[in-house]
XYZ file of C-alpha atoms in Angstrom:
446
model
C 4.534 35.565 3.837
C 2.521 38.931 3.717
C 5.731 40.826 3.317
C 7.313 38.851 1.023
C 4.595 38.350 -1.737
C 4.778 42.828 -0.776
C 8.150 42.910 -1.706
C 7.532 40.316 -4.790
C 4.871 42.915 -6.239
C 7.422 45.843 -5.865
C 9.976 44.554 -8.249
C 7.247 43.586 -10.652
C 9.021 44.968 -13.986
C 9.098 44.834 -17.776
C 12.485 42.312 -17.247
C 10.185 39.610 -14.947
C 7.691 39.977 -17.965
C 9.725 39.225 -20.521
C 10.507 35.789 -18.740
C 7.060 34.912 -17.702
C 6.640 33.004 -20.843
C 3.206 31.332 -20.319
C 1.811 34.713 -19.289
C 2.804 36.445 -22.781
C 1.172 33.374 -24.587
C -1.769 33.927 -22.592
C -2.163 37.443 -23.835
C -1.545 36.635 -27.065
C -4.022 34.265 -26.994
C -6.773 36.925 -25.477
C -5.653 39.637 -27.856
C -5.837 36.907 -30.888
C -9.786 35.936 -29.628
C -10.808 39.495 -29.126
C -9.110 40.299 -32.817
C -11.796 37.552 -34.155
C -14.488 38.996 -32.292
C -13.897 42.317 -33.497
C -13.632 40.931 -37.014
C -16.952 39.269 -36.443
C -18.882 42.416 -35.495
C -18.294 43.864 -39.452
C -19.658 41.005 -41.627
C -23.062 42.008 -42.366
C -26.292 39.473 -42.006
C -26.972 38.359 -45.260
C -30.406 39.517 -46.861
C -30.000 42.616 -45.155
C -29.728 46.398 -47.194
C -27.184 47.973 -44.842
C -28.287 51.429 -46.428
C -32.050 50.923 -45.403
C -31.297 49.382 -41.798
C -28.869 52.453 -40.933
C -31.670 54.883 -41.439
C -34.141 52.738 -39.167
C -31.328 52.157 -36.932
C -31.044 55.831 -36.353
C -34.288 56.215 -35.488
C -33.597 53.767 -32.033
C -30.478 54.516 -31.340
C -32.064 56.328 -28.533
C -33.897 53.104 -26.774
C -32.355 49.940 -25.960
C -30.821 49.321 -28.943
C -28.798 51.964 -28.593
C -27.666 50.583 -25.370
C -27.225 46.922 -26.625
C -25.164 48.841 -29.901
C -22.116 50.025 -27.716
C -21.956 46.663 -25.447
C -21.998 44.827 -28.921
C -19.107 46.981 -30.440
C -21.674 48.321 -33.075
C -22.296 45.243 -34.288
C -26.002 45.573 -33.723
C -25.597 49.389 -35.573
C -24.413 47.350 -38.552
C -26.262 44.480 -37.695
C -23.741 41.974 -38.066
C -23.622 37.973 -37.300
C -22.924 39.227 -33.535
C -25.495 41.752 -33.240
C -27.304 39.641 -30.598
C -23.501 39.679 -28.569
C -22.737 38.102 -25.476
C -26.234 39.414 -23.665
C -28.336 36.055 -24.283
C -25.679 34.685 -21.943
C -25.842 37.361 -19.070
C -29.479 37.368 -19.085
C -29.241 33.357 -18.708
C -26.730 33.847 -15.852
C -28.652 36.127 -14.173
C -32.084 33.692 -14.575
C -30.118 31.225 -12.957
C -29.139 32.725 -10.038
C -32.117 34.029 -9.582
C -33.276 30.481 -9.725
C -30.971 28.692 -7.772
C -31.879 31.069 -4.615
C -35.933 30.046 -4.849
C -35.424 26.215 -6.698
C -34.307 23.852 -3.824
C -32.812 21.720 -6.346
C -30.559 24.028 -7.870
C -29.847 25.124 -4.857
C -28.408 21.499 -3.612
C -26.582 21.589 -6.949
C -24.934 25.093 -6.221
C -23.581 23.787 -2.859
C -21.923 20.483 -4.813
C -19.092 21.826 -5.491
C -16.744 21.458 -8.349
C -19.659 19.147 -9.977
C -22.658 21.243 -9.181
C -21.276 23.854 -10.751
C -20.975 22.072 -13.938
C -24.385 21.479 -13.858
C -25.648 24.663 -13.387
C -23.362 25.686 -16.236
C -24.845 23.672 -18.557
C -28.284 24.611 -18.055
C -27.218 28.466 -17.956
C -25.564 27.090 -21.932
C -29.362 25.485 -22.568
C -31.054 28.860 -21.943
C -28.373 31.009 -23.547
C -29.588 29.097 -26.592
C -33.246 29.424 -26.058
C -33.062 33.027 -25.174
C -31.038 33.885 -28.141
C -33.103 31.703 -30.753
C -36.377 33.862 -29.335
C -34.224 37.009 -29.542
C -32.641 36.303 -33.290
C -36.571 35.298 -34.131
C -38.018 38.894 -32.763
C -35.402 40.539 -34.777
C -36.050 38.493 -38.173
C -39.764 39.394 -37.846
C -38.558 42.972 -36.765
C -36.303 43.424 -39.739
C -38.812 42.524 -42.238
C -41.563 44.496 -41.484
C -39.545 47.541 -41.797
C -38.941 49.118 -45.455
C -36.873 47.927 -47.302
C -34.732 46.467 -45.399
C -34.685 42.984 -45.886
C -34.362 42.149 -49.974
C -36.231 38.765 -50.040
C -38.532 38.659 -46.878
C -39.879 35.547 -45.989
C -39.597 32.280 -44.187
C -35.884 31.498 -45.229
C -35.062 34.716 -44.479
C -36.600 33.986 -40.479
C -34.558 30.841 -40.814
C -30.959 31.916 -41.610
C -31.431 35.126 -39.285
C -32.133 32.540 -36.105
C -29.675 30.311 -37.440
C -26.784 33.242 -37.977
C -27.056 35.218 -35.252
C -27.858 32.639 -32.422
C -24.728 30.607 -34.153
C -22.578 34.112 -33.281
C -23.972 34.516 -29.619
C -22.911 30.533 -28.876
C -19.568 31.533 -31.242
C -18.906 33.802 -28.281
C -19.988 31.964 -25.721
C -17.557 29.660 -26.381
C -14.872 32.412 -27.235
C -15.907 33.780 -23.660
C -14.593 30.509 -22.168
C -11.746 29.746 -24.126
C -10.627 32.968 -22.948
C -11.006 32.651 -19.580
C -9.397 28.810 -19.877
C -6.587 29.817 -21.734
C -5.693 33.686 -22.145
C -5.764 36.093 -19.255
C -9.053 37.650 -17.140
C -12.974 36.886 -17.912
C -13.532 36.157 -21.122
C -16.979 37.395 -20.939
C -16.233 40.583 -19.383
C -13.092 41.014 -21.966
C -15.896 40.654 -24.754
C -18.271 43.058 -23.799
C -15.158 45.605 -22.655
C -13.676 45.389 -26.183
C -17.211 46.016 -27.931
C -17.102 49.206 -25.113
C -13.664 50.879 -26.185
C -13.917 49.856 -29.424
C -16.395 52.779 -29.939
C -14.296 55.257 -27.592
C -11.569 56.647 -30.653
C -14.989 57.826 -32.677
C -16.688 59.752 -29.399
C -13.228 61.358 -28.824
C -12.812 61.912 -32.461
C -16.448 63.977 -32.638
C -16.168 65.249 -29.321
C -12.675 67.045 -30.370
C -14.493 67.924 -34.044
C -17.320 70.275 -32.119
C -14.625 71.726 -30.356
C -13.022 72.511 -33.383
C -16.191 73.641 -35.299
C -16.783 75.973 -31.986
C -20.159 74.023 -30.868
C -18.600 73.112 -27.605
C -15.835 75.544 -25.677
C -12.557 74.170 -25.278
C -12.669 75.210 -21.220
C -16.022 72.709 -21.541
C -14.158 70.295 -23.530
C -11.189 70.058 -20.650
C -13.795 70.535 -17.567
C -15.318 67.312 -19.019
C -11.860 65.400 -19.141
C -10.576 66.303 -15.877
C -14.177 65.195 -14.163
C -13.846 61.557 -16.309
C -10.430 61.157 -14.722
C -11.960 62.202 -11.394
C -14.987 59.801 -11.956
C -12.510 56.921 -13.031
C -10.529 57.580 -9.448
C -13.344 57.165 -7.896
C -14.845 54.008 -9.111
C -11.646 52.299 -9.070
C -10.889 53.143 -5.237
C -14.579 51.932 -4.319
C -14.791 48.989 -6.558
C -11.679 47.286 -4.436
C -13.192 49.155 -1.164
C -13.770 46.469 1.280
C -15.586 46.019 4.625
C -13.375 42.859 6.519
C -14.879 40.995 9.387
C -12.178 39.811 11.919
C -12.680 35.453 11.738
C -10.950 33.803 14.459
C -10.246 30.432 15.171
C -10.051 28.469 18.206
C -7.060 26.849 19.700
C -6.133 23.481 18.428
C -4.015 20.195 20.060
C -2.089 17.571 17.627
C -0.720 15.085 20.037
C 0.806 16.544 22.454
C 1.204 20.301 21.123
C -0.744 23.033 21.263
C -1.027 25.177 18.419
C -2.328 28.891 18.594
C -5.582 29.549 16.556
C -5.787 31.917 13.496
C -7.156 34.793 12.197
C -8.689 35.649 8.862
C -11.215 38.254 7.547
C -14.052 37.576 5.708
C -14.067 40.713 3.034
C -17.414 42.184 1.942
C -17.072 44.543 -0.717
C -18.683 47.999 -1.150
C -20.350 47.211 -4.001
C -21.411 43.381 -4.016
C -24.112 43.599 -7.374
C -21.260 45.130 -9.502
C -22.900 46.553 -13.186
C -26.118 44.645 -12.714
C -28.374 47.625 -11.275
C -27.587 50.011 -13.595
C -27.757 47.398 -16.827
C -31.562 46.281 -15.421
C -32.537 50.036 -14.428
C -31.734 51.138 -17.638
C -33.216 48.619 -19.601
C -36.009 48.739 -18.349
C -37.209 52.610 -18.730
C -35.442 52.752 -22.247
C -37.919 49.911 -22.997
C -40.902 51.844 -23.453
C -39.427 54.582 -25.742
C -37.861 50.855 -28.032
C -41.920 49.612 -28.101
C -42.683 53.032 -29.406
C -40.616 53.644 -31.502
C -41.705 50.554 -33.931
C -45.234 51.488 -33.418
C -46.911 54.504 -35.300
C -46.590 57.645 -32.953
C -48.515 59.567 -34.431
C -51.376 57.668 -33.916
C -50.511 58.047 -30.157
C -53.013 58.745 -27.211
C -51.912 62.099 -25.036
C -51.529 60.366 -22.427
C -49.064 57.822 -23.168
C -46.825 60.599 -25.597
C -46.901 63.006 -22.177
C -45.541 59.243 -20.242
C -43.000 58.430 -23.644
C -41.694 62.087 -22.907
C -41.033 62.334 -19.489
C -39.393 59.199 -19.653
C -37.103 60.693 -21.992
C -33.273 60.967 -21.250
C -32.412 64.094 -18.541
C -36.210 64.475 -17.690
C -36.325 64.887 -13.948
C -38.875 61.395 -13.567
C -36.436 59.790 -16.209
C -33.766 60.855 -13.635
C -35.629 59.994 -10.434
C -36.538 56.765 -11.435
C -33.041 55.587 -12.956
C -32.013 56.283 -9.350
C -34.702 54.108 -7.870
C -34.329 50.796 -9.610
C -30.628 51.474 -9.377
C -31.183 51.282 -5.381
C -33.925 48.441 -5.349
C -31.642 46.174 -8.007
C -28.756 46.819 -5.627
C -30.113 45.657 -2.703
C -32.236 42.657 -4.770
C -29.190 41.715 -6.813
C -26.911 41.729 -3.037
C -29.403 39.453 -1.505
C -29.101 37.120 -4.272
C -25.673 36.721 -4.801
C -24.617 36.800 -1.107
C -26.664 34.875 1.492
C -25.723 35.394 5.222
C -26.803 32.008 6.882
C -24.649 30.227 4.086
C -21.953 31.964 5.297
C -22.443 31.660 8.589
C -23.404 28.402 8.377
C -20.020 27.684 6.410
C -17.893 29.433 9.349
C -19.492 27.754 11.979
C -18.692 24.120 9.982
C -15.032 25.290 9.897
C -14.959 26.393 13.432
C -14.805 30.005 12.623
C -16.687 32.744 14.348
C -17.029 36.632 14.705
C -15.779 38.009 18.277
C -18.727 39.198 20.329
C -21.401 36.693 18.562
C -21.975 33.358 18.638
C -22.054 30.871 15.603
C -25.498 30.017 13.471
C -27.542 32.733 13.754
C -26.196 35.615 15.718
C -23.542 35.640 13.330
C -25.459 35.985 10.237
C -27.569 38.639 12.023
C -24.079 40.719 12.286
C -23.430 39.688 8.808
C -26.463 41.037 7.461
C -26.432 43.905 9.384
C -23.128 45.047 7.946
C -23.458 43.803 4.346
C -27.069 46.450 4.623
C -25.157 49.319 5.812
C -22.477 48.481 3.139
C -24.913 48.104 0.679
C -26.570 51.386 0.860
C -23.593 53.166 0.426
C -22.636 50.903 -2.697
C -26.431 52.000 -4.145
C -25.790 55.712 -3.470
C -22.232 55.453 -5.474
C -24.111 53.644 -8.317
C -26.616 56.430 -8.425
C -24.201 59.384 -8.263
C -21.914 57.877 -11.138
C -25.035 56.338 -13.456
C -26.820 59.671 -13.099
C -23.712 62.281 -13.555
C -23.126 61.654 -17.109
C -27.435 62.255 -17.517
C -27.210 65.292 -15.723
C -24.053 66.514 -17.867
C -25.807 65.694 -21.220
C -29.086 67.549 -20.096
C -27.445 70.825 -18.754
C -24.820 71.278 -21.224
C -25.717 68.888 -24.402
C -22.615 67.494 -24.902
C -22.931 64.028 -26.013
C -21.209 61.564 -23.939
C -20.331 57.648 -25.488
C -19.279 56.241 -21.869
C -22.267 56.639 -19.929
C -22.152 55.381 -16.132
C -22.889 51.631 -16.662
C -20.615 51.276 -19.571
C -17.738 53.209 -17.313
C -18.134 50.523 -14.422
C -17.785 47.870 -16.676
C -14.719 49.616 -18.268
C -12.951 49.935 -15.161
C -13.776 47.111 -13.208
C -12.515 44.687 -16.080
C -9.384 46.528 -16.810
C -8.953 46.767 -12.913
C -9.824 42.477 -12.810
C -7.443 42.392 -15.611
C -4.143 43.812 -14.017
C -4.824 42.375 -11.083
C -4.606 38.392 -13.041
C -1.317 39.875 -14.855
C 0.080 40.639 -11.044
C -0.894 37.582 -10.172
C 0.820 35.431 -12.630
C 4.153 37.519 -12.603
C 4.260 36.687 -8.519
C 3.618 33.361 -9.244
C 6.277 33.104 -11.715
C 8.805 34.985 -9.640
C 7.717 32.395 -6.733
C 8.559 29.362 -9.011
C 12.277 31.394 -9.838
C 12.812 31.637 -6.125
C 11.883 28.060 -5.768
C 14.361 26.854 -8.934
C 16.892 28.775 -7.525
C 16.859 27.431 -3.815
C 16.848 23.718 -4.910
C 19.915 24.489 -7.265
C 21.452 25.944 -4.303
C 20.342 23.428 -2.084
C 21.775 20.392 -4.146
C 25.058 22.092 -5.110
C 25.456 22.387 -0.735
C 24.382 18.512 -1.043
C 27.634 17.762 -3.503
């Protein structure tokens, strides 16, 4: 079976694409979604004087908004109906799952099945809503208390904001899942990838203009590119890295035959929290230069301008402490996500077990053990590609668009991606082979 589905993915070609007709609707479909979403990111909030808000915008585009600008597409830059973007929704995710590993309830829910997923689904839905509606609120009230930017400030003002942009975060919420339902790969992934690379033709653009202008050496220019191809290598050989455990199972009797038991592996991968660490890490120290920036620096005490600057971006604490939440969000995010004694619990139900340890708890002892030794290494990859691109922009001041976080996410949905258009083109050539050998079989029958 191995072999075959090996030879199968070998003769994938342009010829078994052009037949797979469900799979080019599907990618129609996707590329037809993500069209509208782009479209969506340029129509402006109303009220707002685009002129005034670019100015302020500049300002921030240092802090989190900055950050929350490129995942966005630049919708938040322009601050259009989906400035708020598909984050309301991760952050709910994330709440749950964070709840369903300390609520028992959710908990029972999660191990429902089919139906408990549902569920949990539609509460993660309920608190996408509330999140964004305190979200579109903060910036309403942010918006009009800077100058000039909002041409009628008031109460109605506060009213369509919420209403507008919380309307575009559920708009692509529910883009997000038609996506996935009907087109091809995540469809909230696909969202927040597009919003990435739509930005990417404007950072090569000015990165190609101070090469031109002389500010940055062509030998610079070229270093740069052959290290991002290098980088990209990288991440995608340890994003499909995986650690297998050898699952056996025991001999079985039908009747009067014996059959042999099987073998399986249970696959842990490298880097089991994904973008998470770095998206949290860097939230959370760009927050404090965001605060400040809407206050009145000026008006500053010494000691919390000394803190606001060595927080700043390639500032050895900046740097230091990236590193450290990257590590502690790794290992927090990996115990969430992935809980031993469930799965040990689960192998022991099916019969399964680890060679050398015994079902229940000796095997999720071994689990943990390796999934912590796996994990560490996953942190310290994290680190080294979230804190490259800092180290570049502070030694040579080039300014880099794909920063470490947006580069895993980048990758690892374009790798996701091709690896769902593989898997429909095998299953299309499987349903040929099996069209074929019927035909054949009932023209032996006549």
């Amino acid at each position: 079976m191995a072999s075959a589905a090996e030879q199968l993915a070998s003769n994938l070609n342009f010829a078994a694409f052009a037949k797979a007709e469900d799979l080019k609707k599907r990618i129609w479909f996707t590329l037809g979604a993500l069209f509208v979403y782009r479209l969506g990111t340029y129509i402006p909030l109303p009220g707002i004087n685009p002129e005034a808000f670019a100015q302020a915008f500049q300002q921030q585009s240092g802090g989190v908004l900055g950050m929350f600008n490129m995942f966005a597409g630049g919708a938040v830059e322009r601050m259009a109906i989906f400035a708020l973007g598909i984050m309301p929704y991760i952050s709910a995710s994330i709440i749950m799952q964070l709840m369903t590993s300390v609520i028992p309830t959710l908990e029972a829910l999660k191990k429902e099945g089919e139906q408990g997923r549902k569920i949990i689904n539609q509460y993660t839905r309920y608190g996408t809503v509330l999140l964004a509606l305190v979200q579109s609120y903060g910036i309403a009230v942010g918006l009009q208390s800077g100058n000039n930017i909002v041409s009628s400030p008031g109460l109605f003002f506060q009213i369509s904001t919420v209403i507008t942009l919380t309307g575009g975060t559920m708009f692509l919420m529910w883009l997000g899942e038609q996506i996935t339902a009907r087109g091809i790969g995540n469809g909230i992934s696909l969202i927040i990838f597009a919003g990435i690379v739509a930005g990417m033709p404007r950072a090569i653009s000015g990165t190609l203009e101070l090469s031109r202008t002389g500010a940055l050496s062509t030998g610079l220019v070229l270093a740069i590119m052959a290290l991002a191809v290098v980088v990209i290598a990288i991440i995608v050989f340890v994003e499909r890295a995986q650690r297998r455990l050898l699952i056996q199972y025991p001999k079985r009797q039908v009747g009067n035959r014996m059959f042999q038991g099987d073998t399986s592996h249970l696959p842990l991968k490298l880097n089991t929290s994904g973008v998470i660490p770095p998206i949290f890490a860097s939230s959370l120290l760009l927050l404090p230069a965001t605060l400040a920036g809407f206050s009145n620096t000026q008006n500053m005490p010494a000691w919390a301008s000394s803190i606001l600057s060595a927080l700043g971006h390639g500032q050895p604490i900046y740097m230091f402490l990236y590193g450290a939440m990257i590590v502690f969000f790794a290992f927090f995010y990996t115990a969430i996500v992935f809980n031993p004694k469930d799965t040990a619990d689960q192998l022991k139900k099916h019969s399964g077990f680890i060679p050398g340890y015994r079902p229940g708890e000796r095997t999720a002892e071994y689990i943990d053990y390796v999934l912590t030794r796996i994990t560490v290494l996953g942190a310290v990859y994290l680190v080294a590609v979230c804190l490259l691109p800092e180290y570049l922009i502070a030694a040579t001041g080039v300014p880099f668009y794909l920063g470490g976080t947006s580069l895993l996410i980048v990758v690892s949905v374009t790798l996701d991606t091709v690896a769902q258009i593989q898997g429909h083109l095998i299953a299309h050539q499987y349903e040929g082979l099996i069209k074929k050998s019927k035909l054949r079989g009932g023209k032996r029958g006549r």
